[in-house]
C-alpha positions as YAML, in Angstrom:
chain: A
units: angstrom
residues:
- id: 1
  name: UNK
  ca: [0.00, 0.00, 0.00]
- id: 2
  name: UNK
  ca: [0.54, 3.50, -0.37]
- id: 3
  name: UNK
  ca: [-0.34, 5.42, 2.55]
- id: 4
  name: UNK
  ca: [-0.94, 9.56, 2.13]
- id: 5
  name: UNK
  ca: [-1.86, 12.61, 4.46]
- id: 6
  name: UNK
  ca: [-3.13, 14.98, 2.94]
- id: 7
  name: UNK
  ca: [-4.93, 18.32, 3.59]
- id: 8
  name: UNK
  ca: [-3.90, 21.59, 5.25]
- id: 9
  name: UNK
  ca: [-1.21, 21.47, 7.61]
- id: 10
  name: UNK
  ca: [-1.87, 20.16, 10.99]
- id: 11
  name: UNK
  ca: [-5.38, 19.54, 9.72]
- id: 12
  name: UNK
  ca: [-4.07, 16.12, 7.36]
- id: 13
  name: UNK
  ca: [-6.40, 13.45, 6.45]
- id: 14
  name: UNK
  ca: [-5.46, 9.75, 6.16]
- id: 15
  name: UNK
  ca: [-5.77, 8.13, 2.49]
- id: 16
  name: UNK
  ca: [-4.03, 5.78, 0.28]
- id: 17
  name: UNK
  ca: [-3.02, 5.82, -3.17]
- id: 18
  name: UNK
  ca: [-5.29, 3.46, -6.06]
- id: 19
  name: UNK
  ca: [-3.18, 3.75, -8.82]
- id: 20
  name: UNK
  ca: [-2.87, 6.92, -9.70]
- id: 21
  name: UNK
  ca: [-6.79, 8.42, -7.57]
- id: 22
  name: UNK
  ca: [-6.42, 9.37, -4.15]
- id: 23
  name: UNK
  ca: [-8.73, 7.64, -2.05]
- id: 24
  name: UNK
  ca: [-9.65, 8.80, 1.75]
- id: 25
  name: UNK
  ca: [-8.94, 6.54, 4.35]
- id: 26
  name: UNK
  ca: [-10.97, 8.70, 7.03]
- id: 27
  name: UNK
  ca: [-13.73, 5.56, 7.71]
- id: 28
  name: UNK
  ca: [-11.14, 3.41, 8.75]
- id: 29
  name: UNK
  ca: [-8.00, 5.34, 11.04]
- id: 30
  name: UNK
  ca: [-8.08, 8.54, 12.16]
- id: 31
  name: UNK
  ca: [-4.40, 9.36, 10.66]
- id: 32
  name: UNK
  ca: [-1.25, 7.54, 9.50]
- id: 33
  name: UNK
  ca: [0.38, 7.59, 12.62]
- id: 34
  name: UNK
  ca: [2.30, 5.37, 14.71]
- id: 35
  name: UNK
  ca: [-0.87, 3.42, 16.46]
- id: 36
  name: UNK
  ca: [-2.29, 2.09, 13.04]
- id: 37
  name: UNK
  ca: [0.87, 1.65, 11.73]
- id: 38
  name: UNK
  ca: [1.54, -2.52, 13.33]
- id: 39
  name: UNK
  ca: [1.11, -5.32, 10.98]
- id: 40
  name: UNK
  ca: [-2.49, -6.65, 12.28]
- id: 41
  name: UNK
  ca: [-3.93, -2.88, 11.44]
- id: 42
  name: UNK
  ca: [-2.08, -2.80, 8.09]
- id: 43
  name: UNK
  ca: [-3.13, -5.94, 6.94]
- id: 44
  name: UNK
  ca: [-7.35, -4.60, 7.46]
- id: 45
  name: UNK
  ca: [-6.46, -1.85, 5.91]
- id: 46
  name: UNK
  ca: [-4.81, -4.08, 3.31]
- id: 47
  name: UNK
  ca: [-8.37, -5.83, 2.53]
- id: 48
  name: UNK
  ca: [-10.08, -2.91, 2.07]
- id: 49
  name: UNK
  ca: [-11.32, -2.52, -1.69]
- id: 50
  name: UNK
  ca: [-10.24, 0.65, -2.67]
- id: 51
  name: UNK
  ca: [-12.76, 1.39, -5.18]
- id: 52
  name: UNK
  ca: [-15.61, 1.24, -2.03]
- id: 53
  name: UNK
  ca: [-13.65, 4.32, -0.65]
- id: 54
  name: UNK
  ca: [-14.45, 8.41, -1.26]
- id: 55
  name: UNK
  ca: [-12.01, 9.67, -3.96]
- id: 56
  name: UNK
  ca: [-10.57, 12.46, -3.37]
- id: 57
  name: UNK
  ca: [-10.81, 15.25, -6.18]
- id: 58
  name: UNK
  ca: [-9.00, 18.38, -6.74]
- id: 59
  name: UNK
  ca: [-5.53, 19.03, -6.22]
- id: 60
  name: UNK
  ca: [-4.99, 18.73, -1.98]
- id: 61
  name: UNK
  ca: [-1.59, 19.55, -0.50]
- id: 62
  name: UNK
  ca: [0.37, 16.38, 0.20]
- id: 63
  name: UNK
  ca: [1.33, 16.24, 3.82]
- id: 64
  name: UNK
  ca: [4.03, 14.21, 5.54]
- id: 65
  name: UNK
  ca: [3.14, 11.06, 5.38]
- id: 66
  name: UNK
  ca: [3.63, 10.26, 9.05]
- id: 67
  name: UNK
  ca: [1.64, 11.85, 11.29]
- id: 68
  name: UNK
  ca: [2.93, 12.76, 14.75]
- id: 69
  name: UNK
  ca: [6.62, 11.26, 14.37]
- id: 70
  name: UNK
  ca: [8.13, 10.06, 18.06]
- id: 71
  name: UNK
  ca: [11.69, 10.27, 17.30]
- id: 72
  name: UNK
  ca: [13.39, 11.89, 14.19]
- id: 73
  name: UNK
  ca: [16.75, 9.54, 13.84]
- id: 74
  name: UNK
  ca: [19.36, 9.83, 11.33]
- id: 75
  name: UNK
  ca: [22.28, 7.91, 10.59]
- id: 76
  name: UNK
  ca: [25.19, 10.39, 9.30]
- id: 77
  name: UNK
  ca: [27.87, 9.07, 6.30]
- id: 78
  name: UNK
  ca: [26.14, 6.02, 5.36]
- id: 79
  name: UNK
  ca: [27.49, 6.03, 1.69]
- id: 80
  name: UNK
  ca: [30.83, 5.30, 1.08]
- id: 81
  name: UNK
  ca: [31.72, 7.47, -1.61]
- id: 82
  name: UNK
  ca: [29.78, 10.02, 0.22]
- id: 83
  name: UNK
  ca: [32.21, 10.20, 2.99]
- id: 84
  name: UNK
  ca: [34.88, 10.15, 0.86]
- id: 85
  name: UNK
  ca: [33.76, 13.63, -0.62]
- id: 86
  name: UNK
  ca: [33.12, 15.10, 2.89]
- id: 87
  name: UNK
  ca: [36.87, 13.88, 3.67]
- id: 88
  name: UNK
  ca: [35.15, 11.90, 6.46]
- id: 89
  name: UNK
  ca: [36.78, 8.76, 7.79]
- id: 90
  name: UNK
  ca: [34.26, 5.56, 7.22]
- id: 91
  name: UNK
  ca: [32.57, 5.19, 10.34]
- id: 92
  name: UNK
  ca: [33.10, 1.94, 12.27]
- id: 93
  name: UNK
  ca: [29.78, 2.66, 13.94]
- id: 94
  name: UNK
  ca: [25.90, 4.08, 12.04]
- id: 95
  name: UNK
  ca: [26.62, 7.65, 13.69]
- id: 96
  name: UNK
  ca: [23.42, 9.25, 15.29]
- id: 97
  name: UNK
  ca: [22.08, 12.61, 15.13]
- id: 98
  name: UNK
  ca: [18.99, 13.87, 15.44]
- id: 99
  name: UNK
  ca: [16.06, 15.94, 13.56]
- id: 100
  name: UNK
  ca: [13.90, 17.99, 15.47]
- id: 101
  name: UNK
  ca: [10.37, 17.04, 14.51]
- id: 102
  name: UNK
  ca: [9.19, 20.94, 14.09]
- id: 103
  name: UNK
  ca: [11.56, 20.72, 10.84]
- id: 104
  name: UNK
  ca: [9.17, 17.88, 9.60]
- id: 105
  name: UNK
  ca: [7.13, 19.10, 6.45]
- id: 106
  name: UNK
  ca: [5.37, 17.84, 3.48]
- id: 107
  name: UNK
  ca: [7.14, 16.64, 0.48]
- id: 108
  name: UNK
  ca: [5.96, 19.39, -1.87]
- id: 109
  name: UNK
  ca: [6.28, 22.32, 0.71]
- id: 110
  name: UNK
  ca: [8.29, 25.27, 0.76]
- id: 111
  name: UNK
  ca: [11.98, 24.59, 2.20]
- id: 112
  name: UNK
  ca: [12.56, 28.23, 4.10]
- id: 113
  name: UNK
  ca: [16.57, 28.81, 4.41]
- id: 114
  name: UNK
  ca: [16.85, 30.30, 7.81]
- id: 115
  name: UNK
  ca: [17.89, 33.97, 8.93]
- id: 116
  name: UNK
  ca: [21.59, 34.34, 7.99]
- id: 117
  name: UNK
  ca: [22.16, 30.90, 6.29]
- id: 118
  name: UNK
  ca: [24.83, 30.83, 3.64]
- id: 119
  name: UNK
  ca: [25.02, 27.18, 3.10]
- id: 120
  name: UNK
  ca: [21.72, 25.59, 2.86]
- id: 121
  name: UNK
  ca: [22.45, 21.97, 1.49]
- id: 122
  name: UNK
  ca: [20.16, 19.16, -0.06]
- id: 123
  name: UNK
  ca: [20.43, 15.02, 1.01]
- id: 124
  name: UNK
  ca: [17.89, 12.73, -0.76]
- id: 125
  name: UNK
  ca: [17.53, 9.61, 2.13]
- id: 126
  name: UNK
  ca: [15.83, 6.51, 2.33]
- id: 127
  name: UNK
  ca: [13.21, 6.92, 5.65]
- id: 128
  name: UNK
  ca: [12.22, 4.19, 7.40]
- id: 129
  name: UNK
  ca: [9.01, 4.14, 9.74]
- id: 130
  name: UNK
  ca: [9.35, 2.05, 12.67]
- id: 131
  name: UNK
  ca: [5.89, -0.35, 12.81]
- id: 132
  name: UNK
  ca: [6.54, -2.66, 15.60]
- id: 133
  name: UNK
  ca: [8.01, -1.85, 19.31]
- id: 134
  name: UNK
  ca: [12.18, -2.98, 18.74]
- id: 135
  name: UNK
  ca: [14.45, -3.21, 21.65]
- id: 136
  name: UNK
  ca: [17.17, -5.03, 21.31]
- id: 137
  name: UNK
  ca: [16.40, -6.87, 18.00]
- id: 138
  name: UNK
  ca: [18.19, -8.82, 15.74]
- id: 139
  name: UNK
  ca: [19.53, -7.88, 12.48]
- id: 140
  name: UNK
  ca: [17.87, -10.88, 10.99]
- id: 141
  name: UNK
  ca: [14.39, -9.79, 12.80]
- id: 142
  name: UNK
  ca: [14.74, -5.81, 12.31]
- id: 143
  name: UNK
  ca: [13.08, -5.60, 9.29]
- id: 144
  name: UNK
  ca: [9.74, -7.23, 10.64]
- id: 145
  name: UNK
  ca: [9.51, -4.00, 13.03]
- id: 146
  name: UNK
  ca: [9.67, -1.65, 9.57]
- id: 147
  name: UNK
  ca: [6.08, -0.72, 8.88]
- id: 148
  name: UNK
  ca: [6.67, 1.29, 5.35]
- id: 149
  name: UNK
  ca: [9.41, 3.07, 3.61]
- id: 150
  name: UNK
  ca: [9.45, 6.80, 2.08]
- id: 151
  name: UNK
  ca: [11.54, 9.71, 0.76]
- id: 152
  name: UNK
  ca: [13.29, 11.81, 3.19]
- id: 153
  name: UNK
  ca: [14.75, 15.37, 2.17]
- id: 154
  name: UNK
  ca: [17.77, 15.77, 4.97]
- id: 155
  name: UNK
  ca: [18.08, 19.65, 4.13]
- id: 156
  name: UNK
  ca: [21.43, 21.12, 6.15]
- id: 157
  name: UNK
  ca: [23.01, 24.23, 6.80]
- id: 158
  name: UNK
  ca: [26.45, 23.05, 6.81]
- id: 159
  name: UNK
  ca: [27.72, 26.36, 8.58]
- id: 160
  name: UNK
  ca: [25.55, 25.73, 11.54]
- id: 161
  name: UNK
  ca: [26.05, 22.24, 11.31]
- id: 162
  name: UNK
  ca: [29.76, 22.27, 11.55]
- id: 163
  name: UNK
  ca: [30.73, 26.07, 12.70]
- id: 164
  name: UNK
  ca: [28.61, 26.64, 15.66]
- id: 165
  name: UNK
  ca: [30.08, 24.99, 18.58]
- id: 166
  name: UNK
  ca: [27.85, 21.41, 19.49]
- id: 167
  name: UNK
  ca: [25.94, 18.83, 17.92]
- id: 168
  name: UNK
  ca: [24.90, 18.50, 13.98]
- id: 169
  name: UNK
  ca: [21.36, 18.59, 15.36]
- id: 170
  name: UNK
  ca: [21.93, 22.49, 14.85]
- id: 171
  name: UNK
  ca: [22.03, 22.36, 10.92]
- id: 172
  name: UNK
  ca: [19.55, 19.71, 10.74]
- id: 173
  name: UNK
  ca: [16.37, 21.01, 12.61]
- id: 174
  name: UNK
  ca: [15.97, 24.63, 11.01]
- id: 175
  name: UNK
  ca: [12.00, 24.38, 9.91]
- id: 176
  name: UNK
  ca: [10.80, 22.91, 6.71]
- id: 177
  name: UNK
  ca: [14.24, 21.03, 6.81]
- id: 178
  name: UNK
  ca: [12.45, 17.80, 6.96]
- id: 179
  name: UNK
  ca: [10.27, 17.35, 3.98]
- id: 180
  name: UNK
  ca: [8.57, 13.32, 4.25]
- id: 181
  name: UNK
  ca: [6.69, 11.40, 2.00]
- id: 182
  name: UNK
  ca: [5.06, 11.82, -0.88]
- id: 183
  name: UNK
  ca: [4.04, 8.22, 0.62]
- id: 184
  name: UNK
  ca: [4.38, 5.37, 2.86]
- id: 185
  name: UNK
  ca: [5.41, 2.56, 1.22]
- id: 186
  name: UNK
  ca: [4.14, -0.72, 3.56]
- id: 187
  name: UNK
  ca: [6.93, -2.71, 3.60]
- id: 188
  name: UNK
  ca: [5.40, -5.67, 1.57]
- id: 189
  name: UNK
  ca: [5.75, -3.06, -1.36]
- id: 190
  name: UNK
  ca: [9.32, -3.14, -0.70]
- id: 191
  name: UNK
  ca: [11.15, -6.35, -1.48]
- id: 192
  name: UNK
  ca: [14.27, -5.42, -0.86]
- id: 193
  name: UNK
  ca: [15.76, -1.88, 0.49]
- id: 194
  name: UNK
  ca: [19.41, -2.28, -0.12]
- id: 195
  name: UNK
  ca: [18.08, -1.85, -4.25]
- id: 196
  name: UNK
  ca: [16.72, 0.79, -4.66]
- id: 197
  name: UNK
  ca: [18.28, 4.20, -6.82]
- id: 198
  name: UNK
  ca: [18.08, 7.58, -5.65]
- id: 199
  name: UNK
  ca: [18.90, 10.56, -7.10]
- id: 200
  name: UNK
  ca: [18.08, 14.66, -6.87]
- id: 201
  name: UNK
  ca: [18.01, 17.13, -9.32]
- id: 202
  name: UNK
  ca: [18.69, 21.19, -8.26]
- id: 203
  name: UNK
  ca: [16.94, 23.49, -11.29]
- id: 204
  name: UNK
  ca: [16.61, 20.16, -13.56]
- id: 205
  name: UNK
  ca: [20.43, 19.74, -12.94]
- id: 206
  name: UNK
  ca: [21.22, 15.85, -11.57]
- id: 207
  name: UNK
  ca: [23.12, 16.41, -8.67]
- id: 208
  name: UNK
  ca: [22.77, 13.16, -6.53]
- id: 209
  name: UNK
  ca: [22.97, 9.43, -8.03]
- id: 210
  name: UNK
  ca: [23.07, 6.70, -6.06]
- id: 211
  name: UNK
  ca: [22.01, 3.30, -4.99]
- id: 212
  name: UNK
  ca: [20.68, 1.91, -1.03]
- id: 213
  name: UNK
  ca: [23.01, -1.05, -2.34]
- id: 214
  name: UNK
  ca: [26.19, 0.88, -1.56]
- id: 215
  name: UNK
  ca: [25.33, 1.91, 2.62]
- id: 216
  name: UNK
  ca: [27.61, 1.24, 4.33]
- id: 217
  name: UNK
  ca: [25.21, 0.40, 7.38]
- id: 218
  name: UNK
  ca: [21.75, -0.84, 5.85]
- id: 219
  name: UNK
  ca: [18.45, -0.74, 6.95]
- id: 220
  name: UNK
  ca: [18.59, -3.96, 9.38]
- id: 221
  name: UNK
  ca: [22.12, -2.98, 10.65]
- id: 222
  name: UNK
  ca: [21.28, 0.03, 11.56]
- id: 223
  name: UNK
  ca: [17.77, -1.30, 13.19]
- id: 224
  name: UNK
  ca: [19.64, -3.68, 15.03]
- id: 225
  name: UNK
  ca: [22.52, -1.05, 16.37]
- id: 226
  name: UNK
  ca: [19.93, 1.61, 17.03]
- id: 227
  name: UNK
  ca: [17.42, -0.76, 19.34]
- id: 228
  name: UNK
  ca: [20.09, -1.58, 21.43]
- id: 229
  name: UNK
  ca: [20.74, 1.91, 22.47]
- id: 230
  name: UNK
  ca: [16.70, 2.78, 22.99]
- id: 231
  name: UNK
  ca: [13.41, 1.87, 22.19]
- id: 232
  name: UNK
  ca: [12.46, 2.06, 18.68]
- id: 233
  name: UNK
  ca: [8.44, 3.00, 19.10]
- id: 234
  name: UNK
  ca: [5.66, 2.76, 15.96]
- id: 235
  name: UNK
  ca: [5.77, 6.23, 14.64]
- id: 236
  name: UNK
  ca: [9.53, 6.87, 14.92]
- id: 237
  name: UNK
  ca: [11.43, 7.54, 11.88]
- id: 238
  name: UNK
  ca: [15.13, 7.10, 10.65]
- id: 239
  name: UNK
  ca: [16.17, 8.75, 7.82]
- id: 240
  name: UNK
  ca: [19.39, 6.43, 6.47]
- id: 241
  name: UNK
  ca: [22.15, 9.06, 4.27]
- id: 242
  name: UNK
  ca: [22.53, 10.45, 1.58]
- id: 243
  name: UNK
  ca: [24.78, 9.21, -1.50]
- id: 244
  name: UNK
  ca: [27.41, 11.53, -2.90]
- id: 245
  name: UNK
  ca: [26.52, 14.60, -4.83]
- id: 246
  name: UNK
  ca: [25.83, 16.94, -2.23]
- id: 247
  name: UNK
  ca: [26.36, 20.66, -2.34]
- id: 248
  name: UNK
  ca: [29.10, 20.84, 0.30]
- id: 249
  name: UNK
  ca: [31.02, 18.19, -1.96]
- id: 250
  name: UNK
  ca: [31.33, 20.02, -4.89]
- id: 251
  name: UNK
  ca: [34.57, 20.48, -6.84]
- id: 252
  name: UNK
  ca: [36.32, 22.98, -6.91]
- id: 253
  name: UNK
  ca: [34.26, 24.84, -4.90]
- id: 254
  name: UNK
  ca: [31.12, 24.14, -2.49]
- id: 255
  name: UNK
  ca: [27.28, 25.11, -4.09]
- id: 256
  name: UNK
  ca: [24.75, 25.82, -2.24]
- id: 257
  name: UNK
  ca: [20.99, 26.47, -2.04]
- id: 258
  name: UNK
  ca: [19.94, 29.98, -2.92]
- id: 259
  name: UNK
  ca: [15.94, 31.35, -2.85]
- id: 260
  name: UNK
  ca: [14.04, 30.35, -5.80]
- id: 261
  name: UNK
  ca: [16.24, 27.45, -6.37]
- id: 262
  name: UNK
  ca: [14.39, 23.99, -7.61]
- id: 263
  name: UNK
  ca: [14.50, 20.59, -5.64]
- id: 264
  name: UNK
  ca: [13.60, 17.47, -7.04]
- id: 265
  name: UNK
  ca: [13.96, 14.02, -5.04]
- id: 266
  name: UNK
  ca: [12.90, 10.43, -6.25]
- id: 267
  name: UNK
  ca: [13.75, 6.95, -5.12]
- id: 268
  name: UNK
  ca: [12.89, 3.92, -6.58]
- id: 269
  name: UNK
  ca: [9.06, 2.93, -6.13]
- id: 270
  name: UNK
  ca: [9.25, 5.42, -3.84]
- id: 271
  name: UNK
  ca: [7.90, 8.86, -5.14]
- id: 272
  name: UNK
  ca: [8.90, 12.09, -5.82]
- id: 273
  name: UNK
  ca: [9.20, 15.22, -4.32]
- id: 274
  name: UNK
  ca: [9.23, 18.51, -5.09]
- id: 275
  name: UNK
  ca: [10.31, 21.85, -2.71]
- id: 276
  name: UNK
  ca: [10.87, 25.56, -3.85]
- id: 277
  name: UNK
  ca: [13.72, 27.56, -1.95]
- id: 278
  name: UNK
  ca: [12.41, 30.32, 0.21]
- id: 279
  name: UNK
  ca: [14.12, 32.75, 2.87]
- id: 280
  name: UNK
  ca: [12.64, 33.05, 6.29]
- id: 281
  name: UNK
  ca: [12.15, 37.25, 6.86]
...
């Protein structure tokens, strides 16, 4: 399945994707949200004939597709040849940061560079919704706590992530840094996460290419590391890195974001999304 929010902002309604007709899922869950998100609930929803539910007509904003995310996780240098153009040593570890969930925004929506940001950067990432309560789980059992999979826009500004004394959690949580969705994917969709490509234009210019198949860390490793650290809860999301390409990277010099500029995200089976450059006043 294909599971949508969509509506105003805070104000999101549940639905799920028939081909290409939105269809609402009101009569069934109140949202797409970590307490409908375990198996038994997906599979009802599963059964559901999706021509027997409202379609939805117009053209609605598409909302995150997780509503009321518990934790924000993400795992930092996950590619390879991503730390390599960072000049980052490959970690021996998934290193943790976090995303404040007030940066989380629809897929579609406006990314606003903060006041004073000169280095606004782009990261197309694989996001992973935790279905299932993990603690302590097995690499071999992680993925049966996955409920869905979706596109995650990891938006950074590298001088606040790296200049400002602390944590990258500063560069990472500006608002609208967090675009999520178009869609869950239910994990059933998903046959196999380390094979899917990636990639993210800037103004219709490819900038990111990549496959899951080259993480260093992939979706069950990092499952299996993260659970023994703290709860994984239905509802929390990690988002998993980014392959190379990203603005910081560039040769000779760095590129970043400016207002008005053009984002375009896709990953395999996953989506797309779309987010215009704006400057917070």
């Amino acid at each position: 399945m294909k599971l949508v929010r969509y509506g105003e902002k805070g104000a999101e309604k549940p639905g799920l994707m028939d081909g290409d007709l939105l269809r609402d899922l009101s009569g069934h869950v109140s949202d797409i949200s970590g307490e409908m998100l375990d198996d038994a609930t997906l599979a009802k929803l599963r059964n559901i004939d999706p021509a027997t539910l409202p379609e939805v007509t117009g053209s609605p904003r598409i909302g995150p597709c997780v509503g009321n995310i518990g934790k924000f996780l993400c795992i930092g240098l996950n590619y390879s040849d991503h730390a390599a153009e960072t000049g980052a040593a490959i970690p021996q570890h998934p290193i943790l940061f976090f995303k404040a969930n007030s940066a989380v925004v629809g897929p579609n929506d406006d990314v606003v560079m903060p006041r004073g940001s000169t280095h606004t950067d782009w990261e197309v990432e694989l996001g992973v919704v935790i279905g299932k309560t993990a603690k302590y789980v097995s690499k071999a059992d992680a993925l049966e706590h996955v409920a869905g999979y979706c596109i995650i826009n990891d938006v950074s500004e590298r001088h606040f992530q790296t200049q400002l004394t602390g944590q990258w959690t500063k560069g990472k949580s500006c608002d609208t840094f967090g675009p999520t969705g178009p869609w869950l994917v239910t994990r059933d969709e998903v046959a196999e996460p380390q094979a899917l490509a990636l990639s993210l234009d800037v103004n219709g210019k490819r900038m990111q290419t990549g496959n899951t198949s080259t993480m260093i860390f992939t979706v069950a490793e990092i499952i299996e590391h993260l659970s023994g650290l703290m709860t994984l809860h239905p509802g929390d999301v990690i988002t998993t890195g980014t392959p190379p390409g990203v603005g910081m990277g560039m040769k000779p010099e760095p590129v970043y974001l400016k207002v008005g500029d053009v984002m375009e995200l896709q990953i395999e089976g996953l989506g797309q999304q779309r987010q215009k450059v704006g400057q917070d006043a």
